[in-house]
CSV table of C-alpha atoms in Angstrom, one decimal:
chain,number,residue,atom,x,y,z
A,901,MET,CA,-48.8,5.7,9.7
A,902,SER,CA,-45.1,6.4,8.6
A,903,THR,CA,-42.5,3.7,8.8
A,904,ILE,CA,-38.9,4.6,9.6
A,905,LYS,CA,-36.4,2.6,7.7
A,906,LYS,CA,-32.6,2.4,7.9
A,907,PHE,CA,-31.0,4.0,4.8
A,908,LEU,CA,-27.2,3.7,4.1
A,909,PHE,CA,-25.8,5.9,1.3
A,910,VAL,CA,-22.4,4.4,0.2
A,911,ASN,CA,-20.3,7.1,-1.4
A,912,ARG,CA,-17.3,5.8,-3.5
A,913,LYS,CA,-16.6,8.5,-6.0
A,914,ALA,CA,-14.4,11.6,-5.8
A,915,PRO,CA,-16.3,15.0,-5.9
A,916,TYR,CA,-16.5,17.2,-9.0
A,917,GLY,CA,-15.0,14.6,-11.5
A,918,THR,CA,-18.4,13.0,-11.7
A,919,VAL,CA,-21.8,14.1,-10.5
A,920,TYR,CA,-22.3,11.2,-8.1
A,921,ALA,CA,-21.2,13.0,-4.9
A,922,LEU,CA,-23.5,15.9,-5.5
A,923,GLU,CA,-26.5,13.6,-6.5
A,924,SER,CA,-25.9,11.5,-3.3
A,925,LEU,CA,-26.1,14.5,-1.2
A,926,GLU,CA,-29.5,15.5,-2.8
A,927,VAL,CA,-31.0,12.1,-2.0
A,928,VAL,CA,-29.5,12.1,1.5
A,929,LEU,CA,-31.3,15.3,2.2
A,930,ILE,CA,-34.6,14.0,0.8
A,931,GLY,CA,-34.2,10.9,3.1
A,932,ALA,CA,-33.7,13.2,6.0
A,933,ALA,CA,-36.6,15.4,5.1
A,934,PHE,CA,-38.8,12.3,5.3
A,935,GLU,CA,-37.4,11.7,8.8
A,936,GLN,CA,-35.7,8.4,7.9
A,937,ASP,CA,-32.8,6.8,9.8
A,938,VAL,CA,-30.0,7.9,7.5
A,939,SER,CA,-26.3,6.9,7.6
A,940,LEU,CA,-23.5,7.7,5.2
A,941,ALA,CA,-20.5,5.5,4.4
A,942,PHE,CA,-17.4,6.8,2.5
A,943,MET,CA,-15.2,4.3,0.8
A,944,ASP,CA,-12.5,4.3,-1.9
A,945,ASP,CA,-12.3,7.8,-3.7
A,946,GLY,CA,-15.5,8.7,-1.8
A,947,VAL,CA,-13.4,9.7,1.2
A,948,TYR,CA,-12.1,12.6,-0.9
A,949,GLN,CA,-15.6,14.1,-0.7
A,950,LEU,CA,-14.9,15.0,2.8
A,951,LYS,CA,-11.4,16.5,2.3
A,952,LYS,CA,-11.6,20.0,3.7
A,953,GLY,CA,-10.7,23.2,1.8
A,954,HIS,CA,-12.6,22.9,-1.5
A,955,GLN,CA,-12.0,26.0,-3.6
A,956,THR,CA,-14.0,25.5,-6.8
A,957,LYS,CA,-14.0,29.0,-8.2
A,958,GLY,CA,-11.2,28.1,-10.6
A,959,ILE,CA,-13.1,25.2,-12.3
A,960,GLY,CA,-16.4,27.1,-12.5
A,961,MET,CA,-18.5,24.6,-10.5
A,962,LYS,CA,-20.4,25.1,-7.3
A,963,GLY,CA,-18.6,23.8,-4.3
A,964,PHE,CA,-20.7,21.6,-1.8
A,965,GLU,CA,-18.3,21.1,1.0
A,966,LYS,CA,-20.5,23.2,3.2
A,967,THR,CA,-23.4,20.9,2.7
A,968,TYR,CA,-21.6,18.1,4.6
A,969,GLY,CA,-21.3,20.5,7.5
A,970,ALA,CA,-25.0,21.2,7.4
A,971,LEU,CA,-26.1,17.6,7.5
A,972,GLU,CA,-26.1,17.8,11.3
A,973,ASP,CA,-28.9,20.3,11.0
A,974,TYR,CA,-31.0,17.6,9.3
A,975,ASP,CA,-30.1,15.1,12.1
A,976,VAL,CA,-27.8,13.3,9.7
A,977,THR,CA,-24.9,12.6,12.1
A,978,LYS,CA,-23.9,9.0,11.3
A,979,LEU,CA,-20.9,9.4,8.9
A,980,TYR,CA,-18.6,6.3,8.6
A,981,VAL,CA,-15.3,6.5,6.8
A,982,ASP,CA,-13.4,3.4,5.7
A,983,GLN,CA,-10.0,3.3,7.3
A,984,GLU,CA,-8.1,1.5,4.5
A,985,SER,CA,-9.4,3.9,2.0
A,986,MET,CA,-8.0,6.9,4.0
A,987,ALA,CA,-4.7,5.3,4.4
A,988,ALA,CA,-4.2,4.6,0.7
A,989,ARG,CA,-4.8,8.2,0.0
A,990,GLY,CA,-2.5,9.6,2.8
A,991,LEU,CA,-5.5,11.1,4.6
A,992,THR,CA,-6.3,11.3,8.4
A,993,PRO,CA,-9.4,12.4,10.1
A,994,ASP,CA,-7.8,15.8,10.7
A,995,ASP,CA,-8.0,16.3,6.8
A,996,LEU,CA,-11.8,16.1,6.8
A,997,CYS,CA,-14.3,18.8,7.0
A,998,VAL,CA,-16.7,17.0,9.4
A,999,PRO,CA,-16.4,14.7,12.4
A,1000,VAL,CA,-16.6,11.1,11.4
A,1001,GLU,CA,-16.4,7.6,12.8
A,1002,MET,CA,-13.5,5.7,11.3
A,1003,MET,CA,-14.3,2.1,10.5
A,1004,PRO,CA,-12.3,-1.0,9.4
A,1005,ARG,CA,-13.6,-2.4,6.2
A,1006,ALA,CA,-14.9,-5.5,7.9
A,1007,ASP,CA,-17.1,-3.5,10.1
A,1008,MET,CA,-18.4,-1.6,7.0
A,1009,GLY,CA,-19.8,-4.8,5.8
A,1010,LYS,CA,-21.6,-5.4,9.0
A,1011,LEU,CA,-23.1,-1.9,8.9
A,1012,MET,CA,-24.4,-2.7,5.4
A,1013,GLU,CA,-26.1,-5.9,6.6
A,1014,GLU,CA,-28.0,-3.9,9.2
A,1015,GLN,CA,-29.8,-1.7,6.8
A,1016,ASP,CA,-33.3,-1.9,5.2
A,1017,VAL,CA,-32.2,0.2,2.1
A,1018,VAL,CA,-28.6,0.6,0.7
A,1019,LEU,CA,-28.1,3.2,-2.1
A,1020,SER,CA,-24.7,3.3,-3.8
A,1021,PHE,CA,-23.2,6.3,-5.4
B,1477,MET,CA,4.0,13.2,-26.3
B,1478,LEU,CA,1.8,14.9,-23.7
B,1479,HIS,CA,-0.2,12.3,-21.8
B,1480,ILE,CA,-3.4,13.9,-20.2
B,1481,ILE,CA,-4.9,11.8,-17.4
B,1482,ASN,CA,-8.3,12.8,-15.8
B,1483,LYS,CA,-9.0,9.7,-13.8
B,1484,SER,CA,-8.1,9.0,-10.1
B,1485,PRO,CA,-5.2,6.5,-10.0
B,1486,LEU,CA,-7.1,4.5,-7.4
B,1487,ASP,CA,-10.3,4.2,-9.3
B,1488,ARG,CA,-9.0,3.6,-12.8
B,1489,PRO,CA,-5.7,2.2,-14.2
B,1490,SER,CA,-5.1,5.2,-16.5
B,1491,LEU,CA,-2.0,6.4,-14.7
B,1492,ASP,CA,-0.4,2.9,-14.4
B,1493,THR,CA,-1.0,2.3,-18.1
B,1494,VAL,CA,0.7,5.5,-19.1
B,1495,LEU,CA,3.6,4.8,-16.7
B,1496,GLN,CA,4.2,1.5,-18.4
B,1497,THR,CA,3.6,2.8,-21.9
B,1498,ALA,CA,5.3,6.2,-22.1
B,1499,ALA,CA,9.1,6.3,-22.4
B,1500,SER,CA,9.4,10.1,-22.6
B,1501,GLY,CA,7.5,13.3,-22.9
B,1502,ALA,CA,5.2,14.6,-20.1
B,1503,ILE,CA,2.1,13.8,-18.1
B,1504,LEU,CA,-0.5,16.4,-17.3
B,1505,LEU,CA,-2.9,15.5,-14.5
B,1506,ILE,CA,-6.3,17.1,-14.6
B,1507,GLU,CA,-9.7,16.7,-13.0
B,1508,ASP,CA,-9.7,13.6,-10.7
B,1509,GLY,CA,-6.2,12.7,-12.1
B,1510,VAL,CA,-4.7,15.3,-9.8
B,1511,TYR,CA,-5.2,13.1,-6.8
B,1512,ALA,CA,-2.2,11.1,-8.3
B,1513,ALA,CA,0.0,14.2,-7.5
B,1514,THR,CA,-0.9,14.3,-3.8
B,1515,CYS,CA,1.5,13.2,-0.9
B,1516,GLY,CA,0.6,10.0,0.8
B,1517,ASN,CA,-1.4,8.6,-2.2
B,1518,ALA,CA,-0.6,4.9,-2.8
B,1519,VAL,CA,0.8,5.8,-6.3
B,1520,GLU,CA,3.2,8.4,-5.0
B,1521,ALA,CA,6.3,6.3,-5.2
B,1522,ARG,CA,5.5,5.1,-8.7
B,1523,LEU,CA,4.9,8.7,-9.9
B,1524,LYS,CA,8.2,9.8,-8.4
B,1525,ASN,CA,10.0,7.0,-10.1
B,1526,ALA,CA,8.7,8.0,-13.4
B,1527,MET,CA,9.9,11.6,-13.0
B,1528,GLY,CA,13.3,10.5,-14.2
B,1529,THR,CA,12.0,10.0,-17.7
B,1530,LEU,CA,8.7,12.0,-17.7
B,1531,LYS,CA,7.9,15.5,-16.6
B,1532,VAL,CA,4.8,15.7,-14.5
B,1533,TYR,CA,2.3,18.5,-14.4
B,1534,ALA,CA,-0.9,19.0,-12.4
B,1535,LEU,CA,-3.6,21.5,-13.1
B,1536,GLY,CA,-3.9,24.0,-10.3
B,1537,PRO,CA,-7.7,24.8,-10.4
B,1538,ASP,CA,-8.4,21.1,-10.1
B,1539,LEU,CA,-6.2,20.8,-7.1
B,1540,ASP,CA,-7.8,23.8,-5.6
B,1541,ALA,CA,-11.3,22.5,-6.1
B,1542,ARG,CA,-10.5,19.3,-4.4
B,1543,GLY,CA,-8.7,20.9,-1.4
B,1544,VAL,CA,-5.4,19.3,-2.1
B,1545,ALA,CA,-3.3,22.1,-3.4
B,1546,ASP,CA,-1.3,22.2,-0.2
B,1547,ARG,CA,-0.1,18.6,-0.5
B,1548,VAL,CA,1.4,18.3,-4.0
B,1549,THR,CA,4.1,15.8,-4.3
B,1550,GLU,CA,7.6,17.3,-4.7
B,1551,GLY,CA,8.7,17.3,-8.3
B,1552,VAL,CA,5.2,18.0,-9.8
B,1553,THR,CA,4.9,21.3,-11.5
B,1554,VAL,CA,1.5,23.0,-11.1
B,1555,VAL,CA,0.1,24.9,-14.0
B,1556,GLY,CA,-3.0,26.9,-14.7
B,1557,TYR,CA,-5.2,26.7,-17.8
B,1558,ASP,CA,-2.7,28.9,-19.7
B,1559,GLY,CA,0.0,26.4,-18.9
B,1560,PHE,CA,-2.3,23.7,-20.1
B,1561,VAL,CA,-2.5,25.4,-23.4
B,1562,ASP,CA,1.3,25.9,-23.6
B,1563,LEU,CA,1.9,22.2,-22.8
B,1564,VAL,CA,-0.4,21.2,-25.6
B,1565,ALA,CA,1.3,23.7,-28.0
B,1566,GLU,CA,4.9,22.6,-27.1
B,1567,HIS,CA,4.3,18.9,-27.7
B,1568,LYS,CA,4.0,17.5,-31.1
B,1569,THR,CA,1.1,15.2,-30.1
B,1570,SER,CA,-1.1,14.9,-27.0
B,1571,GLN,CA,-3.2,12.0,-25.9
B,1572,SER,CA,-6.1,12.2,-23.5
B,1573,TRP,CA,-6.4,8.9,-21.7
B,1574,LEU,CA,-10.2,9.0,-21.1
């Protein structure tokens, strides 16, 4: 018998400068493949992962912006973005490549408390 | 001196340390450092203040990769890898604030 657990992936690093963002996506997709209840949170520089318009040819790295758009196909639709982090970076939801739920930081804490497993990247 | 910064200003204190340390010369923002050169970032005012004494450059390919090439702060000069080489050659010394 399979058990479904609530997984939250907390993303706090900018894309490309480190490998955390890409690694998080890999694990998110594994969690989705095992039909777990997956949510993603984006805080601090992690909100930069969702900034639309990545053009990575010039730095010779594979872009992964499209993967965020494909999450829906894996039934990963719960994407939460920290409002304060967006404001500190001059970003609005229109700047992002996928639809998200904007959330105040206090509510982020509650979201974390509701989980069975929290993985931080 | 050329100060090369590759860390996001909201993740590490590299930019602020340089702004408090460097009296003259230039700053080149690369990798995650380029976020410092984007409009609306919390460090925008501090970076603009520094432009009176320091020239500020940002690496174009890193801006492109992160989707922020269209929101570069006024006064920042965008350079390519060839410009990166020129800046290193033009300055007597360079320091990478890793």
